[in-house]
Amino acid sequence: MDVKVNILRYNPETDRKGHWEEYILEADPDERILDLLHKVKWFDDGSLAFRRSCAHGVCGSDAMVVNGENMLACQVLVKEVSTPIKIEPIRGLPVVKDLVVNMDSFFDSYKKVMPYLVNDTEPGERERLQSPEDRDRFEDTTKCILCAACTTSCPVFWTADTYVGPAAIVNAHRFVFDSRDNASKQRLEILKDVDGAFRCRTAFNCTSACPRGIQVTKAIEDVKRQTLTIN
Amino acid sequence: MAYQDIVSTGSVYKGRTGMWLYLFHRITGVALFGYLLLHIISTALILAGPEIYEGAEAIYKNFYFRIGEVGLMAAVLAHAINGLRIIAVDLWSKGSDYQKALNISAMIVFIAIFVPTTYKMIDSYFELCLEKSSAGTTIVDCMIRPLPDWKTK
Amino acid sequence: MKVIKHSFDGVIVGAGGAGLRAAIEAAPHMKLAVITKLYPTRSHTGAAQGGMSAALANVEEDNWNWHAFDTVKGSDYLADQPAVDILCKEAIDSVVELEHWGLPFSRLENGKIAQRRFGGHTVKEGEAPAFRACYAADRTGHMILQTLYQKCVSMGVTFFDEFQVLDIKIDDGVCKGVIAYEIATGNIHIFEARAVTFATGGFGKIYKVSSNAHSLTGDGPGILYQKGIPLEDMEFYQFHPTGIYRLGILLSEAARGEGGILRNKDGERFMERYAPSIKDLAPRDMVSRAIATEISEGNGAGPNNDFVYLDLTHLGAETIKQKLPDITDFVRTYVKIEPINEPIPVQPTAHYAMGGIPTDVNARVLSDATGTVLPGVYSAGESACVSVHGANRLGTNSLLDIVVFGKRAGQSMVDYVSSTKPMALSENAAEDLTNKIENLMDKDHNLEFSVPRIREELQDTMEENAKIFRTEESLEKQTEILTDLRDRYQNVTISDKGKVFNTELLEAIELEYLLDMSDTTVASALHRKESRGAHSRVDHVERDDKNWLKHSFAFKNDASVKLEYKDVELGNYEPKERKY
Amino acid sequence: MKSVKRTDWGRRTPPIGGTNFELYAWFFMRISGLFLVLLAAGHMFIMHVFNDTLNLDYEFVAARWDTPYWRTFDWLLLTLSILHGTNGLRIVMHDNIANKTFRQLALYGLYFTSTAFFILGTYVLVAFVREV
Ligand SMILES: Cc1cc2nc3c(=O)[nH]c(=O)nc-3n(C[C@H](O)[C@H](O)[C@H](O)COP(=O)(O)OP(=O)(O)OC[C@H]3O[C@@H](n4cnc5c(N)ncnc54)[C@H](O)[C@@H]3O)c2cc1C
Ligand code: HEM
Ligand code: SF4
Ligand code: F3S
Ligand code: FES
């Protein structure tokens, strides 16, 4: 079948402004949106820029706005979206070229929340023990692939890019609720800042956008309540 | 603004209910604050005595302001109910699990109060208007001109 | 073209599991940079699902010697046994270390790390399937990658994200640094460094149906091969039995470890015929061959009889949800099937390169078949060939490989850097590369010689002629095709002439690596006149230990490939017939 | 050469926060919200629904303010809604005004206005005496 695809193009070397470009592609309903982008790049316009790697939703490279919503291009099939398919870069981060945005500030926010296990006690020769229940407590947030679909779907982040964003809070949650970690207090101290967790206004866009099905807002709420209890 | 102007698309992000409720809560909140300031001023006129206070109040006594009042009621109601929903999500550990149910309940509660209240407010306006007007006044008259002589009981 | 110079003691190319593990080891002791063409967390280590083996004995009695036995047997006796011993012995500490760094393993009721069964892993040298694979649901690789990256963040390791290394500088047999292309700007960066580790991962993209990422194009091996370094054991490429039909997306062996069963079109559990004792949990080469045989005998399912079924329906919704959440999601997303109720169509998918850059057990790169060390150059992970996987890797041993030998690469860098002095790299070190790029940019675009055309043809023909079963004829045919593709590649053109995010340019350069990988694979396969592990010659079905218990070393020789051989290092286990 | 001890794992960066202000502000919004349901929504329904505002006159207000209870009720409403609204607007300004200087100016304007109106409202409630 023929599919109409509109892509928001922007090349900093030649364009002053972004513009929509239309492509008519021969596609199979079972193909991924990513396959369509490849078709454009490989057989139509080689200069189209987008990130991708794994092509099955585990590396987090290709978050983009498809028909007005954030998703991974490799995780959605042509038959699941309405045509014409509109593809734009994710919002709130500076566009580098076409569908590629500058992710530096996104990763900086992530790094700010101490996204690593801190435990100064001598662990001994063998593994630290952790009950399956304790392990389950943070299972959901370990799934994050740092794709930025959540953060760039957040209406607060669009207008205030200093907000650490849901992805960073999810990654703080991952450690705050890990029974082996000793630094949750410090992480919560960081997140109670103006640009921290209390900036979230429960818009839930992040939860709908997360391609890993993480209950992002729930994690943020857990963090907010935890901050309340330690103060 | 963070989102680069050069590629601003004019297209709208298709958020779900939560995003629109967030926007709505913000707009009603700001509007209510604005109204609060006006309300403080008009109430403060009471210190200047009955004439002036009632003179100012008289401005409000027409159908257009009644529609505005319904809007105000809707804003307070919506902001309050949605505020309670937000509080549930924030302070109740299971709140975010029931997000969809809470959204729907909030909307149902809103409509359940909004509809009869609106009816009461409109209905009571016409009732009072017709009661105070001379015979032969129609509903349309009540709509297009101020309430006559509202001080006479 | 703007050229920017940096000076470091050591550089690690690649931020997958192997690169990050090396960085953790090396970073505290030197000025270190990690250069990666993807953001570190996008590396394909994150796609690994099933688990990593270590004889922790958390579930049942186990012992690293049994692990070593299984690995050697699984390798069809081609692995170097001293290296295997290191792998299996250091496995235990490596897993514990990852746990201490925060890796959220799934747990047993008593709080210890959970372990599951996996293909080819047995207790008491073949008695019964062993619970040896430590796992975190079916996201083990994701958790390893995240944990190692988190550790690097906590240590403040310097990363150059989205910088693609395109050249290495070796003067008089000594490493001096690498040249990288900054994807976002098109600038060229010269990295002065005495010690360079390549951890660039695999090259599954030489095949059409593959579980590998688009980015896995064999850059590390390609760069070194073009400098005259040989590639070892390239004929051994692993096909994983259960890729999603047509897409190649992997459904982990853990699915069978948890009790999943392969069935042909009649619903028969055909593995009972091929491996009576461990059935569906036989090593991958055997299962893939069994599937290919079923299909070629007309027992495949579907209108074209070209797939078999992976049946999980009897496992129960709870097991599936707890232990295999991701792969069942893949099936739901891409095939629109509910694995709890329906069997899944699968076919073998190109998965893992046993071969690669030859190294010793300290991850030092060897420049010939006699074991000469190339000073300052290291490799670990899928890009390297130690060789611990021999002719066929056992599932879960690669995640082990990346941490065990990643760490050793880091240590070797530290030793080397502390015993040598900084070396300068001249300003014009990037000339070769800038010329190459300018050359590509200057040519007018011609669709006939576009990257996707050549690459598509390469992948299609490799799939056809050099996949699971090979013959003299198919390989010779492929050699000719490759020569032709190589000729066309000489004229390759691109349409994007820009500097910013010109991924078309990079795809063009990567295509050359893919051609190198294919050349060496086909040449090595053509010469090895026996069947061993993943390399099955229809015209030489027997394993021939007398003549072929050897590693192949493929050298670049102008346009062709030159082969040399090196004896396998044996140890405790004498080559025996491989039966399961 | 520096060697790492096992216990060095985990680098610490000093917190960027420091005060609990945002936390308390957030919590205050919820608590005051709960009270405002009674106060603001209550006020709203009493004045606009149960009594029609058409009947609202000087006498009505004066009668209401004869009791200290209603004066207290109204003062609480005034205080809480000003605080709640001001903090709400503070958040809105933080979110929507990217330019730091403009934002500071807007915030000062807001705080000034709110204080002024709070004083005015309080003065009315305290100073009012029936004229008749
Ligand atoms: C789907 C799948 C499932 C798997 N499951 C398992 C399993 O359950 N158990 C197991 O043991 N093994 C498994 N494997 C195998 C194992 O995951 C891989 O072999 C291993 O992760 C490879 O790690 P690596 O660090 O060598 O490379 P990768 O993780 O692939 O990393 C390569 C890195 O090199 C960088 N790079 C590449 N080229 C360049 C360049 N030119 N310049 C700069 N940087 C460059 C990339 O950016 C990337 O960071 C699986 C593999 C796949 C594909
Ligand atoms: C009637 C009961 C009320 C309740 C239950 C209530 C509840 C809330 C809550 C919970 C918030 C926080 C929203 C968030 O963080 O996402 C909020 C915000 C706000 N409220 Fe209220 N409120 C009420 C009345 C009022 C009144 C009377 C005003 C006007 C003065 C007001 C103005 C605001 C403003 C301006 C905001 C900020 C909006 C935003 O951040 O988007 N509220 N309210
Ligand atoms: S929480 Fe979900 S949407 Fe956000 S970065 Fe992680 S995986 Fe992506
Ligand atoms: S969309 Fe934004 S406002 Fe909160 S719930 Fe998600 S972070
Ligand atoms: S390409 Fe990896 S998530 Fe889409």
Coordinates of N, CA and C in Angstrom, one line a residue, chain D:
Chain D
M1 N 50.9 6.1 41.6 CA 49.6 5.9 41.0 C 48.6 5.7 42.1
K2 N 47.5 6.3 41.8 CA 46.4 6.2 42.8 C 45.7 4.9 42.7
S3 N 45.4 4.3 43.8 CA 44.6 3.0 43.7 C 43.2 3.2 44.3
V4 N 42.3 2.6 43.7 CA 40.9 2.7 44.2 C 40.6 1.6 45.2
K5 N 40.1 2.0 46.4 CA 39.6 1.0 47.3 C 38.2 0.7 47.0
R6 N 37.8 -0.5 47.4 CA 36.4 -0.9 47.1 C 35.4 0.1 47.7
T7 N 35.8 0.7 48.8 CA 34.8 1.6 49.4 C 34.7 3.0 48.8
D8 N 35.6 3.2 47.7 CA 35.4 4.5 47.0 C 34.2 4.5 46.1
W9 N 33.6 3.4 45.9 CA 32.5 3.4 45.0 C 31.4 4.4 45.3
G10 N 31.0 5.1 44.4 CA 30.0 6.1 44.6 C 30.5 7.4 44.9
R11 N 30.6 8.3 43.9 CA 31.1 9.6 44.0 C 29.9 10.5 44.5
R12 N 30.2 11.4 45.3 CA 29.1 12.2 45.8 C 29.2 13.7 45.3
T13 N 28.1 14.2 44.9 CA 28.1 15.6 44.5 C 27.2 16.3 45.5
P14 N 27.6 17.5 45.9 CA 26.8 18.2 46.9 C 25.4 18.4 46.4
P15 N 24.4 18.3 47.2 CA 23.0 18.6 46.7 C 22.9 20.0 46.2
I16 N 22.0 20.1 45.2 CA 21.8 21.4 44.6 C 20.7 22.2 45.3
G17 N 20.0 21.5 46.1 CA 18.8 22.1 46.8 C 19.3 22.9 48.0
G18 N 19.0 22.3 49.2 CA 19.5 23.0 50.4 C 18.3 23.4 51.3
T19 N 17.3 24.0 50.7 CA 16.2 24.4 51.6 C 15.0 23.5 51.3
N20 N 14.1 23.5 52.2 CA 12.9 22.7 52.0 C 11.7 23.5 51.4
F21 N 12.0 24.7 50.9 CA 11.0 25.6 50.5 C 10.0 25.0 49.5
E22 N 10.5 24.4 48.5 CA 9.7 23.9 47.4 C 8.8 22.7 48.0
L23 N 9.4 22.0 48.9 CA 8.7 20.9 49.5 C 7.5 21.4 50.3
Y24 N 7.8 22.4 51.1 CA 6.7 22.9 52.0 C 5.7 23.6 51.1
A25 N 6.1 24.3 50.1 CA 5.2 25.1 49.2 C 4.3 24.1 48.5
W26 N 4.8 23.0 48.1 CA 4.0 21.9 47.4 C 3.0 21.4 48.4
F27 N 3.5 21.1 49.6 CA 2.6 20.5 50.6 C 1.5 21.5 51.0
F28 N 1.9 22.8 51.1 CA 1.0 23.8 51.5 C -0.1 23.9 50.4
M29 N 0.2 23.8 49.1 CA -0.8 23.9 48.1 C -1.9 22.9 48.3
R30 N -1.5 21.7 48.7 CA -2.5 20.6 48.8 C -3.3 20.8 50.1
I31 N -2.7 21.2 51.2 CA -3.4 21.4 52.4 C -4.4 22.6 52.3
S32 N -3.8 23.7 51.8 CA -4.7 24.9 51.6 C -5.8 24.6 50.6
G33 N -5.5 23.8 49.6 CA -6.5 23.4 48.7 C -7.7 22.7 49.4
L34 N -7.3 21.8 50.3 CA -8.4 21.1 51.1 C -9.2 22.1 51.8
F35 N -8.6 23.0 52.5 CA -9.4 24.0 53.3 C -10.2 24.9 52.3
L36 N -9.6 25.2 51.2 CA -10.3 26.1 50.3 C -11.5 25.5 49.7
V37 N -11.6 24.2 49.7 CA -12.8 23.5 49.2 C -13.9 24.0 50.1
L38 N -13.7 23.9 51.4 CA -14.7 24.4 52.4 C -14.9 25.9 52.3
L39 N -13.8 26.6 52.3 CA -13.9 28.1 52.3 C -14.4 28.7 51.0
A40 N -13.6 28.5 49.9 CA -13.9 29.1 48.7 C -15.1 28.6 48.0
A41 N -15.1 27.2 47.9 CA -16.3 26.7 47.3 C -17.5 26.9 48.2
G42 N -17.4 26.8 49.5 CA -18.4 27.1 50.4 C -19.0 28.5 50.2
H43 N -18.0 29.5 50.2 CA -18.4 30.9 50.0 C -19.1 31.1 48.7
M44 N -18.6 30.5 47.7 CA -19.1 30.6 46.4 C -20.6 30.1 46.4
F45 N -20.8 29.0 47.0 CA -22.2 28.4 46.9 C -23.2 29.2 47.8
I46 N -22.7 29.6 48.9 CA -23.6 30.4 49.8 C -24.0 31.7 49.1
M47 N -23.0 32.4 48.6 CA -23.2 33.7 48.0 C -23.9 33.7 46.6
H48 N -23.5 32.8 45.8 CA -24.0 32.8 44.4 C -25.1 31.8 44.1
V49 N -25.2 30.8 44.9 CA -26.2 29.8 44.6 C -27.4 29.8 45.5
F50 N -27.0 29.6 46.8 CA -28.1 29.5 47.8 C -28.8 30.8 48.0
N51 N -28.0 31.9 48.1 CA -28.5 33.2 48.0 C -28.2 33.8 46.7
D52 N -29.2 34.3 46.0 CA -28.9 34.9 44.7 C -28.2 36.2 44.9
T53 N -27.1 36.4 44.1 CA -26.4 37.7 44.3 C -27.2 38.9 43.9
L54 N -28.3 38.6 43.2 CA -29.2 39.7 42.9 C -29.7 40.4 44.2
N55 N -29.8 39.6 45.2 CA -30.3 40.1 46.5 C -29.2 40.7 47.4
L56 N -28.0 40.6 46.8 CA -26.8 41.1 47.6 C -26.8 42.6 47.8
D57 N -26.8 43.0 49.0 CA -26.7 44.5 49.2 C -25.9 44.8 50.4
Y58 N -25.8 46.1 50.7 CA -25.1 46.5 51.9 C -25.5 45.8 53.1
E59 N -26.8 45.8 53.3 CA -27.4 45.2 54.4 C -27.0 43.8 54.7
F60 N -27.1 43.0 53.5 CA -26.7 41.6 53.6 C -25.3 41.4 54.1
V61 N -24.4 42.2 53.6 CA -23.0 42.0 54.0 C -22.9 42.4 55.5
A62 N -23.5 43.6 55.8 CA -23.4 44.1 57.1 C -23.9 43.1 58.1
A63 N -25.0 42.5 57.8 CA -25.6 41.5 58.7 C -24.7 40.3 58.9
R64 N -24.1 39.9 57.8 CA -23.2 38.8 57.9 C -22.0 39.1 58.8
W65 N -21.5 40.3 58.6 CA -20.3 40.7 59.4 C -20.6 41.1 60.8
D66 N -21.9 41.0 61.2 CA -22.2 41.3 62.6 C -21.6 40.2 63.4
T67 N -21.6 39.0 62.9 CA -21.0 37.9 63.7 C -19.5 37.7 63.4
P68 N -18.8 37.6 64.5 CA -17.3 37.4 64.3 C -17.0 36.1 63.6
Y69 N -17.9 35.1 63.6 CA -17.6 33.9 62.9 C -17.4 34.1 61.4
W70 N -18.4 34.9 60.8 CA -18.3 35.1 59.4 C -17.1 36.0 59.0
R71 N -16.8 36.9 59.9 CA -15.6 37.7 59.7 C -14.3 36.8 59.7
T72 N -14.3 35.9 60.6 CA -13.1 35.0 60.7 C -13.1 34.1 59.4
F73 N -14.3 33.6 59.1 CA -14.4 32.8 57.9 C -13.8 33.5 56.7
D74 N -14.3 34.8 56.5 CA -13.9 35.5 55.3 C -12.4 35.8 55.4
W75 N -11.9 36.1 56.6 CA -10.5 36.4 56.7 C -9.6 35.2 56.3
L76 N -10.0 34.0 56.8 CA -9.3 32.8 56.5 C -9.3 32.6 55.0
L77 N -10.5 32.8 54.4 CA -10.6 32.6 53.0 C -9.7 33.6 52.2
L78 N -9.7 34.8 52.7 CA -8.8 35.8 52.1 C -7.4 35.4 52.2
T79 N -7.0 35.0 53.4 CA -5.5 34.7 53.6 C -5.1 33.5 52.8
L80 N -5.9 32.4 52.9 CA -5.5 31.2 52.2 C -5.6 31.3 50.7
S81 N -6.6 32.0 50.2 CA -6.7 32.1 48.8 C -5.6 33.0 48.2
I82 N -5.2 34.0 49.0 CA -4.1 34.9 48.5 C -2.8 34.1 48.6
L83 N -2.6 33.4 49.6 CA -1.3 32.6 49.7 C -1.3 31.5 48.6
H84 N -2.4 30.8 48.5 CA -2.5 29.7 47.6 C -2.4 30.3 46.1
G85 N -3.1 31.3 45.9 CA -3.0 31.9 44.5 C -1.6 32.5 44.2
T86 N -1.0 33.1 45.2 CA 0.3 33.7 45.0 C 1.3 32.7 44.7
N87 N 1.3 31.6 45.5 CA 2.2 30.5 45.3 C 2.0 29.9 43.9
G88 N 0.7 29.7 43.6 CA 0.3 29.1 42.3 C 0.9 30.0 41.2
L89 N 0.8 31.3 41.3 CA 1.3 32.2 40.2 C 2.8 32.2 40.2
R90 N 3.4 32.0 41.4 CA 4.8 32.0 41.4 C 5.3 30.8 40.6
I91 N 4.6 29.7 40.7 CA 5.0 28.5 40.0 C 4.8 28.7 38.5
V92 N 3.6 29.3 38.2 CA 3.4 29.6 36.7 C 4.5 30.5 36.1
M93 N 4.9 31.5 36.9 CA 5.9 32.4 36.4 C 7.2 31.7 36.2
H94 N 7.6 30.8 37.2 CA 8.8 30.0 37.1 C 8.7 29.2 35.8
D95 N 7.6 28.6 35.5 CA 7.4 27.7 34.4 C 7.5 28.5 33.1
N96 N 6.8 29.6 33.0 CA 6.5 30.2 31.7 C 7.3 31.5 31.4
I97 N 8.1 32.0 32.3 CA 8.9 33.1 32.0 C 10.4 32.7 32.0
A98 N 10.9 32.5 30.8 CA 12.3 31.9 30.7 C 13.3 32.9 31.1
N99 N 13.1 34.2 30.7 CA 14.1 35.3 31.0 C 14.2 35.6 32.4
K100 N 15.4 35.4 33.0 CA 15.6 35.5 34.4 C 15.2 36.9 35.0
T101 N 15.5 37.9 34.3 CA 15.3 39.3 34.8 C 13.8 39.5 34.8
F102 N 13.1 39.2 33.7 CA 11.7 39.4 33.6 C 11.0 38.6 34.7
R103 N 11.5 37.4 34.9 CA 10.8 36.6 35.9 C 10.9 37.2 37.3
Q104 N 12.2 37.7 37.6 CA 12.3 38.3 38.9 C 11.4 39.5 39.1
L105 N 11.3 40.3 38.0 CA 10.5 41.5 38.1 C 9.0 41.1 38.3
A106 N 8.6 40.1 37.5 CA 7.2 39.6 37.6 C 6.9 39.1 39.0
L107 N 7.9 38.4 39.6 CA 7.7 37.8 40.9 C 7.6 38.9 41.9
Y108 N 8.5 40.0 41.8 CA 8.4 41.1 42.8 C 7.0 41.7 42.7
G109 N 6.6 41.9 41.4 CA 5.3 42.5 41.2 C 4.2 41.7 41.9
L110 N 4.3 40.4 41.7 CA 3.3 39.6 42.3 C 3.3 39.7 43.8
Y111 N 4.5 39.6 44.4 CA 4.5 39.6 45.9 C 4.0 40.9 46.4
F112 N 4.3 42.0 45.7 CA 3.9 43.3 46.1 C 2.3 43.4 46.0
T113 N 1.8 43.0 44.9 CA 0.3 43.0 44.7 C -0.4 42.2 45.8
S114 N 0.1 41.0 46.0 CA -0.5 40.1 46.9 C -0.5 40.7 48.3
T115 N 0.6 41.2 48.7 CA 0.7 41.8 50.1 C -0.3 43.0 50.2
A116 N -0.3 43.8 49.2 CA -1.2 45.0 49.2 C -2.6 44.5 49.3
F117 N -3.0 43.6 48.5 CA -4.4 43.1 48.6 C -4.7 42.4 49.9
F118 N -3.8 41.7 50.4 CA -4.0 41.1 51.7 C -4.2 42.2 52.8
I119 N -3.4 43.2 52.8 CA -3.6 44.3 53.8 C -4.9 44.9 53.6
L120 N -5.3 45.2 52.3 CA -6.5 45.9 52.0 C -7.7 45.0 52.5
G121 N -7.7 43.8 52.2 CA -8.8 42.9 52.6 C -8.9 42.8 54.1
T122 N -7.7 42.6 54.7 CA -7.8 42.5 56.2 C -8.3 43.8 56.8
Y123 N -7.8 44.9 56.3 CA -8.3 46.2 56.8 C -9.8 46.3 56.7
V124 N -10.4 45.9 55.5 CA -11.8 46.0 55.4 C -12.5 45.1 56.4
L125 N -12.0 43.9 56.6 CA -12.7 43.0 57.5 C -12.6 43.5 58.9
V126 N -11.5 44.1 59.3 CA -11.4 44.6 60.7 C -12.1 45.9 60.9
A127 N -12.0 46.8 59.9 CA -12.4 48.2 60.1 C -13.9 48.4 59.8
F128 N -14.5 47.4 59.2 CA -15.9 47.7 58.8 C -16.8 47.9 60.0
V129 N -17.6 49.0 60.0 CA -18.7 49.1 61.0 C -19.9 49.6 60.3
R130 N -21.0 49.0 60.7 CA -22.3 49.3 60.0 C -22.6 50.7 60.1
E131 N -23.1 51.4 59.1 CA -23.3 52.8 59.1 C -24.6 53.3 59.6
V132 N -25.6 52.4 59.7 CA -26.9 52.8 60.0 C -27.1 52.8 61.5

